[in-house]
Amino acid sequence: MDIISGSDVSVHTRKWAAISLLENVTNHRKRHEKPIDDEHIPKRQKTEFFPNRHKGRRRYKERGYFLISPESLLKVYWNTLKILLLMIESILIPYVLSFNPINILFYQHVIEFIELLFIFDIIMSFNTEIYYNGILFSNRLFIAKQYIKSWFLIDFIASIPFQYIFVDANLTEPVLYISSTNTGALKFLWLLKLFRILEAKNLVYKLEDYLVSSVLLIPLRAFKFLFGAFIWTHWLSCIIYAYYARGLEIEPKLWSRFYEITLDMYLRNVYLVLQTMTSVGYGDILPITNAQHIIAIVSMCFACVLFGNIIGNIQGFIENYNADGRYYEDTARRLKKYLKINKLPSALRLRVIQYIFYLKRISKKNDQKEMGILDNLSFPLREEIFTQTRGYLLAKSAIFMSYSGSFLKYLSYQMKIEAFAPGDLIFKEGEMSSVIYYLCGGVVQIYHEATKTVFKDIKKTKYFGEIAFFLNRPRTASAMCLKFSEFLTLDRSVLFNVLYARPKEMEITNVIIHNTEKYKNLSLLGIRCYLCRKLGHVAKNCSEFIYLPNKSEAIKKAEARKYCNQKVINLNLTSANNFPRQDTESKPFVRYDAYNTFGQSFTPGTKFQNYKQIIARAWSLEGKRATALLNKRLVSIQEQSNESDSSSSSNASNTLVGLHHRSLSLESSFSASYKLTLGK
């Protein structure tokens, strides 16, 4: 089951500050920085990280000229062609000798052409390197001795052109059957060429060793099984027909089942063999002669064994096919039940199930249980395997450049495989963890925890976490997976457990840690800033892209700001009066505020003489203002009177009456003044 692509953390979900910062970094590099490739750092292959060791297995003596490697692509293609030629020859020779088709001469020419190719194969075998006891030999004399002891005799006999040595061995004319007389028996020398089919099993195994992908390996194994069943069926059909053709001279009843077309006779015999092999019975095809009864008995016994073998192979193939897939499907089913019982959120359920199916997918590519598979190998072989699969990651790391190759080989054996799902937090900024991560697949985002600003997206074959791994410091940034990711991890405790047994590497490690702590420079660890790509500092302390305030300087500026408007004067210094002024009397200080300012009283009629509308509006506002003030005063006095005792109530009423009369007089005076103004 494929993983849902929507589970990956989208770039669009990041904050704008992160995206803008990454764009600024890219533009800055294009304008000011040279690419890292210009630093002339050589890129090495996996096999070049440990040059003191031979590539592959050990070699005996010097490599000869014009020798073919047994693992070369040419040899693989030739072995594939050789398998096809063996299949064609194993089908044609029994068919031609039993059924004697009309175009028998054409089949003979095809077989002769195949024999020419096998003669060329003998020459190639003398010029191909061989493995003996795990050692690759390139000495021609040794190669020739080993080939003569193994397959040379069979290949030589099968390649003899009997038709040119014995005239009676030629397949020139089609006959009813080949007689067993002295002259006819020479034609059966063609059957000696079938002994070469014994080499087909070894060739198929070599081809399976070359193929790694299960997409090609499973069809190859299925084809091998089906062809094995077919070739036995084909040979039994040819044998049964050969005895049937001889019985035509003895029993006339057999002519009723005779067909002139060779293909019809062949298909009828194949039908008979399949009935026998599947234990169905003969039905309409019955043995008549004694020879046919004997062949029927032998074929049924042989077919019983062959049929049982076929059923057993089919059952084993079905059981082993996709066994890991069924394991993960069963695990997913049980997890679904567990999550449902505990009523966990649906989003968490989806992440868990997707992670299980991701493990199923990567199990098809590389088996997670590699330690169980490699336990059967010796420790040097396991170390050599891990050197090729993991050691190159350590050897090309800047932090491990100072260590020897043998130490890195042993350290690579201690690495572990881990997998993370999208959105999983690998570590958080500030936490104390000491694991270094080598990314084998996926994408990891390194970002600032407080602002969520993305520093870099780590991709395949890169590593991170080396500062905490060597210096045992808190994490300087946070790391989160954007996709399903695989890692090779190494813990600090594992490193020092290995270093205790290797004093030289322990001294190198202590020197690196001491100098890094002393000089406060991370360049000894090969640390490059994710933003400016310079050595010696991390991204969150980068001065080119991140503003880092200096607290001490800010404090000094704040203290100095108190005295920025003051000037120090030396009182002992006097200046000469070159231009003296006359003495003048100082005026007394007068405060021109509202309290000390006296104006001239006026009325609206005298102020706005030419604007009658304004005069009318002014007098009305003035009258309303006076009335409002008096009403407010009356309300306050009335409230006070309610709270006073009965003895003072008469005085308050008298006061109210006086104020009322006063307000009336004011209104009358305002109206009189207004009329006077209008009259003027």
XYZ file of C-alpha atoms in Angstrom:
680
model
C 0.000 0.000 0.000
C 1.384 3.307 -1.003
C 1.805 6.111 1.507
C -0.535 9.051 1.234
C 1.471 11.969 -0.053
C -0.714 14.440 1.790
C 0.799 13.374 5.082
C 4.037 15.136 4.225
C 4.501 18.494 5.901
C 3.869 21.131 3.227
C 6.216 24.016 2.643
C 3.241 26.365 2.580
C 2.568 25.684 6.262
C 5.819 27.312 7.305
C 5.869 30.864 8.585
C 6.622 33.706 6.204
C 9.780 34.586 8.119
C 11.239 31.183 7.378
C 10.579 31.370 3.634
C 11.787 34.927 3.306
C 14.947 34.123 5.226
C 15.742 31.169 2.984
C 15.199 33.339 -0.097
C 17.499 35.994 1.319
C 20.182 33.407 1.976
C 19.956 32.117 -1.598
C 20.191 35.603 -3.096
C 23.077 36.493 -0.805
C 25.062 33.465 -1.910
C 24.509 34.251 -5.582
C 25.765 37.806 -5.150
C 28.608 37.495 -2.647
C 29.620 33.899 -2.128
C 31.403 31.432 -4.381
C 29.861 27.977 -4.702
C 31.206 25.337 -2.391
C 32.413 23.331 -5.398
C 35.055 26.005 -5.959
C 36.787 24.935 -2.771
C 38.173 21.981 -4.767
C 36.947 19.357 -2.366
C 37.346 16.054 -4.259
C 34.303 13.827 -4.450
C 35.222 10.237 -3.765
C 33.492 6.971 -4.452
C 32.495 4.490 -1.769
C 35.454 2.208 -2.466
C 37.933 5.086 -2.252
C 37.234 5.963 1.389
C 39.405 3.082 2.574
C 42.230 2.882 -0.018
C 44.375 0.517 2.000
C 41.994 -2.333 1.302
C 41.524 -4.145 -2.005
C 38.258 -3.638 -3.787
C 36.165 -6.761 -3.439
C 37.851 -10.005 -2.524
C 41.549 -10.783 -2.536
C 43.259 -11.495 -5.863
C 45.738 -14.258 -6.606
C 48.883 -12.978 -8.395
C 48.659 -10.342 -11.107
C 45.672 -9.752 -13.328
C 46.232 -11.289 -16.777
C 45.534 -9.663 -20.091
C 42.213 -10.131 -21.892
C 40.580 -11.874 -18.947
C 36.865 -11.522 -18.285
C 35.665 -10.804 -14.773
C 33.003 -13.259 -13.535
C 30.997 -10.291 -12.195
C 31.182 -8.174 -15.347
C 28.101 -7.200 -17.309
C 29.394 -9.044 -20.391
C 29.517 -12.307 -18.462
C 25.993 -11.785 -17.142
C 24.608 -11.223 -20.630
C 26.457 -14.231 -21.982
C 25.157 -16.483 -19.197
C 21.608 -15.315 -19.956
C 22.076 -16.168 -23.637
C 23.558 -19.513 -22.676
C 20.488 -20.378 -20.594
C 18.207 -19.603 -23.552
C 20.330 -21.777 -25.867
C 20.203 -24.692 -23.420
C 16.431 -24.392 -23.227
C 16.052 -24.435 -27.017
C 18.408 -27.386 -27.407
C 16.740 -29.425 -24.653
C 13.387 -28.995 -26.449
C 14.484 -29.542 -30.065
C 16.681 -32.655 -29.771
C 14.059 -34.976 -28.103
C 11.334 -33.601 -30.373
C 13.317 -34.229 -33.562
C 14.444 -37.743 -32.551
C 10.928 -38.852 -31.511
C 8.500 -37.177 -33.925
C 10.771 -36.814 -37.020
C 9.007 -33.721 -38.413
C 8.981 -32.902 -42.100
C 11.389 -29.957 -41.745
C 13.892 -32.046 -39.784
C 16.841 -30.700 -41.793
C 16.032 -27.136 -40.695
C 16.044 -28.209 -37.029
C 19.422 -29.855 -37.540
C 20.900 -26.584 -38.862
C 19.495 -24.702 -35.863
C 21.158 -27.167 -33.489
C 24.448 -26.888 -35.385
C 24.379 -23.095 -35.020
C 23.792 -23.480 -31.280
C 26.802 -25.825 -31.098
C 29.007 -23.159 -32.676
C 28.035 -20.763 -29.886
C 28.850 -23.380 -27.259
C 32.294 -23.904 -28.812
C 32.820 -20.165 -28.395
C 31.665 -20.570 -24.781
C 34.470 -23.059 -24.151
C 36.999 -20.470 -25.348
C 35.445 -17.864 -23.039
C 35.601 -20.229 -20.078
C 39.389 -20.514 -20.492
C 39.616 -16.706 -20.384
C 37.323 -15.990 -17.428
C 38.573 -15.436 -13.881
C 37.262 -17.816 -11.234
C 36.633 -17.803 -7.518
C 38.226 -20.590 -5.524
C 37.762 -20.755 -1.737
C 36.647 -17.143 -1.734
C 39.719 -15.885 -3.632
C 39.601 -14.470 -7.151
C 42.259 -16.135 -9.352
C 43.591 -14.543 -12.528
C 46.301 -17.090 -13.403
C 45.528 -18.725 -16.744
C 47.091 -22.061 -15.824
C 45.057 -22.297 -12.653
C 41.889 -21.271 -14.516
C 42.480 -23.978 -17.147
C 43.058 -26.686 -14.497
C 39.890 -25.827 -12.625
C 37.767 -25.702 -15.787
C 39.061 -29.059 -17.008
C 38.189 -30.600 -13.626
C 34.648 -29.186 -13.672
C 32.626 -28.654 -16.881
C 35.119 -29.048 -19.701
C 34.479 -32.757 -20.380
C 30.695 -32.288 -20.625
C 31.048 -29.188 -22.777
C 33.545 -30.914 -25.072
C 31.455 -34.056 -25.616
C 28.287 -32.020 -26.153
C 30.058 -29.871 -28.728
C 31.336 -32.756 -30.908
C 29.747 -32.559 -34.411
C 28.627 -36.204 -34.650
C 26.816 -35.595 -37.943
C 30.150 -34.842 -39.631
C 31.999 -37.757 -38.054
C 29.309 -40.400 -38.622
C 27.248 -40.154 -41.775
C 24.385 -42.187 -40.303
C 24.033 -39.650 -37.500
C 22.640 -37.057 -39.919
C 18.981 -36.141 -39.560
C 18.261 -35.725 -43.249
C 15.011 -37.563 -44.020
C 11.820 -37.745 -41.943
C 10.829 -41.299 -40.989
C 8.078 -42.876 -38.896
C 10.501 -43.663 -36.124
C 14.238 -44.150 -35.696
C 15.136 -47.802 -35.639
C 17.397 -49.285 -33.008
C 19.652 -51.038 -35.535
C 23.383 -50.320 -35.749
C 23.005 -47.539 -38.293
C 19.941 -45.964 -36.697
C 21.397 -46.035 -33.191
C 24.045 -43.472 -34.213
C 21.314 -40.824 -34.360
C 20.850 -41.203 -30.607
C 24.318 -39.670 -30.137
C 22.477 -36.353 -30.307
C 21.125 -37.125 -26.825
C 24.642 -36.686 -25.395
C 24.225 -32.976 -25.953
C 21.446 -32.930 -23.330
C 23.986 -33.497 -20.553
C 24.846 -29.842 -20.861
C 21.448 -29.061 -19.286
C 23.039 -29.920 -15.924
C 24.893 -26.621 -16.063
C 21.657 -24.640 -16.366
C 20.998 -24.807 -12.617
C 24.375 -23.250 -11.837
C 23.817 -20.537 -14.438
C 20.407 -19.652 -13.019
C 21.910 -19.334 -9.526
C 24.547 -16.946 -10.864
C 21.851 -14.876 -12.529
C 19.838 -14.779 -9.290
C 22.923 -13.590 -7.419
C 23.297 -10.736 -9.879
C 19.659 -9.657 -9.625
C 18.733 -7.773 -6.471
C 15.302 -6.342 -7.217
C 12.399 -8.592 -6.280
C 10.542 -7.287 -9.342
C 12.938 -9.312 -11.537
C 13.889 -12.052 -9.088
C 10.387 -13.388 -8.421
C 9.475 -13.774 -12.145
C 12.822 -15.507 -12.738
C 12.155 -18.054 -10.004
C 8.616 -18.624 -11.221
C 9.870 -19.159 -14.777
C 12.508 -21.606 -13.532
C 9.854 -23.645 -11.757
C 7.442 -23.645 -14.722
C 10.128 -24.554 -17.225
C 11.285 -27.441 -15.031
C 7.755 -28.854 -15.015
C 7.397 -28.289 -18.758
C 10.673 -29.962 -19.754
C 9.804 -33.177 -17.876
C 6.379 -33.180 -19.498
C 7.984 -32.621 -22.895
C 10.490 -35.456 -22.477
C 7.815 -37.918 -21.275
C 5.652 -36.996 -24.262
C 8.543 -37.704 -26.624
C 9.308 -41.081 -24.971
C 5.653 -42.202 -25.047
C 5.332 -41.300 -28.734
C 8.560 -43.111 -29.608
C 7.188 -46.374 -28.147
C 3.815 -45.693 -29.761
C 5.470 -45.372 -33.212
C 7.297 -48.688 -32.737
C 4.061 -50.378 -31.713
C 2.389 -49.488 -34.992
C 4.133 -52.442 -36.667
C 2.981 -54.839 -33.937
C -0.584 -53.737 -33.125
C -2.779 -52.503 -36.021
C -5.308 -51.009 -33.582
C -2.866 -48.232 -32.854
C -3.315 -46.828 -36.336
C -6.741 -45.561 -35.337
C -5.050 -42.952 -33.153
C -2.403 -41.961 -35.686
C -2.304 -38.404 -37.042
C -0.242 -37.353 -40.019
C 0.318 -33.849 -38.670
C 3.210 -33.897 -36.221
C 1.866 -31.088 -34.061
C -1.409 -32.969 -33.488
C 0.459 -36.053 -32.337
C 2.630 -33.981 -30.032
C -0.311 -32.219 -28.379
C -2.130 -35.556 -27.906
C 0.864 -37.014 -26.076
C 1.262 -33.928 -23.919
C -2.398 -34.313 -23.001
C -1.761 -37.935 -22.030
C 1.230 -37.001 -19.831
C -0.675 -34.252 -18.042
C -3.505 -36.693 -17.279
C -0.974 -39.061 -15.804
C 0.825 -36.406 -13.750
C -2.365 -34.991 -12.272
C -3.641 -38.498 -11.325
C -6.797 -38.023 -13.417
C -6.355 -41.211 -15.473
C -6.146 -42.117 -19.130
C -9.772 -41.910 -20.179
C -9.964 -42.311 -23.939
C -6.211 -43.007 -24.388
C -5.258 -46.497 -23.178
C -1.989 -48.477 -23.420
C -2.262 -51.561 -25.645
C 1.167 -53.119 -26.142
C 3.415 -54.396 -23.388
C 5.924 -51.667 -24.061
C 3.223 -49.053 -23.622
C 2.124 -50.621 -20.347
C 5.705 -50.539 -19.054
C 6.134 -46.925 -20.107
C 2.792 -46.058 -18.500
C 3.829 -47.628 -15.176
C 7.223 -45.900 -15.158
C 5.730 -42.574 -16.175
C 3.040 -42.744 -13.473
C 5.655 -43.496 -10.783
C 7.865 -40.690 -11.986
C 4.921 -38.335 -12.455
C 3.737 -39.006 -8.906
C 7.078 -37.848 -7.510
C 7.212 -34.886 -9.879
C 3.637 -33.866 -9.090
C 4.317 -33.978 -5.360
C 7.411 -31.854 -5.850
C 5.440 -29.339 -7.890
C 2.683 -29.073 -5.265
C 5.254 -28.652 -2.488
C 7.065 -25.906 -4.379
C 3.822 -24.099 -5.111
C 2.794 -24.247 -1.470
C 6.177 -22.974 -0.295
C 6.132 -20.182 -2.846
C 2.651 -19.048 -1.746
C 3.587 -19.142 1.943
C 6.841 -17.246 1.489
C 5.487 -14.751 -0.983
C 4.772 -11.414 0.703
C 5.282 -12.871 4.195
C 6.596 -9.521 5.461
C 3.607 -7.764 3.918
C 1.188 -9.990 5.794
C 3.122 -9.362 9.014
C 2.767 -5.581 8.702
C -0.879 -5.869 7.672
C -1.592 -7.939 10.773
C 0.283 -5.399 12.905
C -1.765 -2.568 11.374
C -5.001 -4.434 12.053
C -4.132 -4.943 15.721
C -3.051 -1.324 16.084
C -6.350 -0.120 14.631
C -8.198 -2.166 17.211
C -6.009 -0.821 20.024
C -6.431 2.800 18.926
C -10.176 2.403 18.622
C -10.518 0.897 22.112
C -8.535 3.770 23.652
C -10.537 6.377 21.636
C -7.486 8.188 20.322
C -7.889 11.102 17.857
C -8.382 10.229 14.212
C -5.352 12.294 13.139
C -3.103 10.263 15.433
C -4.625 7.026 14.142
C -3.858 8.018 10.558
C -0.242 8.840 11.388
C 0.274 5.517 13.153
C -1.191 3.449 10.306
C 0.778 5.367 7.689
C 3.972 4.726 9.629
C 3.289 0.972 9.685
C 2.725 0.874 5.932
C 5.889 2.916 5.446
C 7.816 0.213 7.316
C 6.187 -2.322 5.000
C 7.341 -0.398 1.962
C 10.954 -0.012 3.040
C 11.100 -3.668 4.102
C 10.770 -4.545 0.401
C 13.758 -2.376 -0.453
C 16.112 -3.286 2.388
C 15.349 -5.765 5.119
C 15.191 -4.082 8.523
C 16.306 -7.285 10.223
C 19.750 -7.092 8.707
C 21.524 -8.096 11.913
C 19.638 -11.373 11.969
C 20.602 -12.035 8.347
C 24.273 -11.139 8.799
C 24.705 -13.074 12.055
C 25.598 -16.159 10.029
C 28.627 -14.378 8.580
C 31.991 -14.000 10.237
C 32.855 -10.737 11.976
C 35.402 -9.629 9.313
C 32.805 -10.199 6.582
C 30.167 -8.258 8.503
C 32.683 -5.468 9.047
C 33.475 -5.417 5.326
C 29.763 -5.252 4.464
C 29.101 -2.395 6.887
C 32.148 -0.596 5.510
C 30.489 -0.468 2.095
C 26.957 0.254 3.327
C 27.683 2.637 6.205
C 31.375 3.392 6.523
C 31.478 5.747 3.563
C 29.028 8.056 5.384
C 31.488 8.408 8.260
C 34.568 8.658 6.056
C 33.251 11.608 4.032
C 32.136 13.508 7.161
C 34.343 16.460 8.105
C 34.207 15.564 11.802
C 35.737 12.098 11.208
C 38.491 13.126 8.790
C 41.133 12.839 11.522
C 40.387 9.199 12.371
C 41.876 6.076 10.828
C 39.978 3.859 8.411
C 40.060 0.818 10.696
C 38.430 2.811 13.492
C 35.674 4.031 11.178
C 35.044 0.472 9.987
C 34.443 -0.731 13.513
C 32.399 2.367 14.368
C 30.126 1.838 11.355
C 29.260 -1.601 12.728
C 27.809 0.108 15.836
C 25.391 2.335 13.912
C 21.660 1.661 14.152
C 18.780 2.137 11.727
C 15.858 4.370 12.753
C 12.780 5.605 10.889
C 10.599 8.680 11.496
C 7.210 9.763 10.127
C 6.271 13.208 8.724
C 5.866 15.752 11.496
C 7.931 13.755 14.011
C 10.221 15.923 16.146
C 13.696 14.376 16.124
C 15.046 16.712 18.791
C 14.154 20.120 20.208
C 16.372 23.134 20.658
C 17.858 23.201 24.145
C 17.359 19.523 24.990
C 20.243 17.331 26.157
C 20.725 14.485 23.685
C 23.935 13.208 22.125
C 23.026 11.323 18.954
C 24.339 12.115 15.473
C 22.014 11.405 12.542
C 22.949 10.380 8.987
C 20.010 10.796 6.616
C 19.602 7.827 4.231
C 16.265 8.887 2.759
C 13.671 11.626 3.204
C 13.868 15.329 4.131
C 14.547 16.911 7.552
C 13.916 20.550 8.446
C 16.324 22.400 10.774
C 14.654 25.454 12.321
C 14.794 27.963 15.199
C 12.443 26.930 17.972
C 11.343 30.367 19.209
C 10.579 31.981 15.840
C 10.059 28.789 13.753
C 12.521 30.221 11.230
C 13.824 27.500 8.895
C 17.599 27.383 8.569
C 17.974 24.497 6.101
C 16.297 21.407 4.646
C 18.618 18.420 5.106
C 18.497 15.850 2.303
C 19.923 12.413 1.582
C 23.515 11.488 2.652
C 23.784 14.590 4.902
C 24.233 14.539 8.678
C 23.361 16.753 11.659
C 23.617 16.756 15.460
C 27.423 16.669 15.600
C 27.803 19.481 18.178
C 25.864 17.656 20.889
C 27.496 14.384 19.812
C 31.068 15.600 20.436
C 30.718 18.438 22.971
C 27.720 17.130 24.941
C 26.013 20.531 24.685
C 22.301 21.326 24.380
C 20.860 21.289 20.892
C 21.358 24.588 19.042
C 18.292 24.126 16.802
C 15.252 21.891 16.362
C 14.874 19.130 13.757
C 11.617 17.804 12.316
C 10.860 15.327 9.510
C 9.011 16.616 6.448
C 8.691 13.151 4.875
C 9.119 9.554 5.931
C 12.835 9.354 6.671
C 15.440 6.700 7.411
C 18.515 7.370 9.519
C 21.737 5.714 10.565
C 22.352 6.919 14.120
C 25.334 6.810 16.449
C 25.203 7.626 20.156
C 27.938 9.428 22.098
C 28.081 6.651 24.691
C 28.740 4.087 21.939
C 31.561 6.253 20.590
C 33.332 6.430 23.936
C 32.845 2.717 24.556
C 34.789 2.109 21.361
C 37.362 4.788 22.214
C 38.227 3.130 25.528
C 39.753 0.251 23.581
C 41.622 2.560 21.153
C 43.923 5.022 22.995
C 45.138 6.747 19.822
C 41.642 7.734 18.698
C 40.770 8.677 22.304
C 43.649 11.159 22.343
C 42.529 12.657 19.019
C 38.985 13.069 20.349
C 40.159 14.736 23.574
C 42.343 17.186 21.642
C 39.442 18.140 19.348
C 37.057 18.665 22.276
C 39.627 20.609 24.331
C 40.594 22.996 21.518
C 36.980 23.578 20.563
C 36.027 24.460 24.138
C 39.126 26.574 24.691
C 39.016 28.735 21.564
C 35.209 28.778 21.257
C 35.536 27.852 17.584
C 33.484 25.100 15.983
C 35.618 24.926 12.841
C 37.572 22.004 14.315
C 34.384 19.959 14.033
C 33.816 21.125 10.474
C 30.687 23.054 11.498
C 29.388 25.340 8.754
C 26.656 27.909 9.184
C 23.493 26.865 7.356
C 22.944 30.473 6.219
C 26.317 31.966 5.226
C 28.170 28.624 4.808
C 31.172 29.889 6.782
C 33.100 27.765 9.246
C 33.088 28.210 12.988
C 29.541 29.173 14.029
C 25.944 27.976 13.918
C 23.010 29.577 12.131
C 21.340 31.122 15.161
C 24.546 33.066 15.919
C 25.159 34.213 12.336
C 25.880 37.962 12.262
C 25.209 38.331 8.528
C 21.574 37.263 8.547
C 20.491 37.538 12.216
C 20.644 40.703 14.385
C 22.380 39.923 17.676
C 22.226 42.923 20.096
C 25.274 43.675 22.252
C 23.912 44.142 25.761
C 27.020 45.804 27.194
C 27.118 48.398 24.417
C 23.412 49.098 24.849
C 23.916 49.712 28.593
C 26.792 52.118 27.940
C 24.739 54.109 25.434
C 21.812 54.328 27.886
C 24.075 55.629 30.626
C 25.681 58.168 28.319
C 22.276 59.419 27.157
C 21.717 60.999 30.610
C 24.469 63.543 29.998
C 24.041 64.090 26.293
C 22.680 67.729 26.723
C 25.205 68.872 29.349
C 28.488 70.709 28.808
C 31.378 70.917 31.176
C 32.543 74.554 31.724
C 35.775 75.659 33.251
C 34.907 78.550 35.556
C 38.503 79.738 35.794
C 38.527 80.784 32.155
C 37.288 84.315 31.328
C 36.598 85.775 27.918
C 37.479 89.342 26.908
C 34.566 91.722 26.306
C 35.426 93.039 22.895
C 31.995 94.539 22.319
C 30.563 95.750 25.660
C 26.888 96.710 25.833
C 25.237 99.439 27.852
C 23.640 98.544 31.143
C 19.886 98.257 30.898
C 17.296 97.975 33.568
C 15.632 94.616 33.748
C 11.899 94.518 33.636
C 10.100 92.744 36.433
C 8.781 89.267 35.632
C 5.121 89.376 34.808
C 3.004 86.263 34.468
C 0.524 86.719 31.648
C -1.944 84.040 32.543
C -5.698 84.013 32.983
C -5.434 84.915 36.656
C -3.453 88.091 36.038
C -5.142 89.204 32.841
C -7.950 91.811 32.993
C -10.184 92.410 30.002
C -12.929 94.896 29.112
C -16.537 93.935 29.664
C -18.768 93.913 26.615
C -22.187 92.844 25.512
C -23.102 90.968 22.304
C -24.870 94.115 21.077
C -21.685 96.179 21.247
C -19.408 93.401 19.911
C -21.438 92.393 16.846
C -23.186 95.570 15.808
C -23.493 94.745 12.114
C -24.727 91.154 12.521
C -28.228 91.040 13.969
C -28.584 87.266 13.597
C -25.391 86.664 15.587
C -26.578 89.155 18.245
C -29.884 87.315 18.593
C -28.160 83.949 18.793
C -25.645 85.245 21.358
C -28.308 86.687 23.664
C -30.350 83.481 23.510
C -27.319 81.348 24.385
C -26.395 83.693 27.197
C -29.926 83.541 28.627
C -30.009 79.735 28.410
C -26.611 79.510 30.101
C -27.709 81.720 33.035
C -30.966 79.769 33.426
C -29.147 76.437 33.387
C -26.698 77.559 36.071
C -29.506 78.782 38.320
C -31.476 75.554 37.870
C -28.419 73.477 38.753
C -27.910 75.598 41.846
C -31.549 75.195 42.888
C -31.353 71.404 42.550
C -28.246 71.171 44.743
C -29.796 73.403 47.430
C -32.991 71.357 47.409
C -31.031 68.132 47.932
C -29.258 69.688 50.863
C -32.532 70.814 52.367
C -33.967 67.318 52.307
C -31.070 66.074 54.398
C -31.205 68.877 56.979
C -33.467 68.880 60.010
C -36.848 70.577 60.293
C -35.444 73.666 62.038
C -33.378 74.701 59.047
C -36.049 73.950 56.448
C -37.575 77.455 56.690
C -34.227 79.129 55.979
C -33.665 76.922 52.924
C -37.102 77.714 51.542
C -36.430 81.415 51.945
C -33.173 80.971 50.081
C -34.907 79.156 47.261
C -37.509 81.871 46.980
C -34.789 84.509 46.803
C -32.938 82.647 44.112
C -36.112 82.218 42.118
C -36.804 85.946 42.206
C -33.193 86.552 41.254
C -33.474 84.340 38.215
C -36.582 86.116 37.092
C -34.894 89.475 37.415
C -31.946 88.228 35.368
C -34.220 87.003 32.609
C -36.028 90.337 32.521
C -32.751 92.239 32.376
C -31.478 89.999 29.520
C -34.660 90.548 27.561
C -34.514 94.279 28.094
C -30.898 94.452 26.988
C -31.702 92.354 23.930
C -34.590 94.618 22.924
C -32.404 97.678 23.473
C -29.762 96.193 21.245
C -32.232 95.420 18.496
C -33.664 98.926 18.738
C -30.282 100.446 18.207
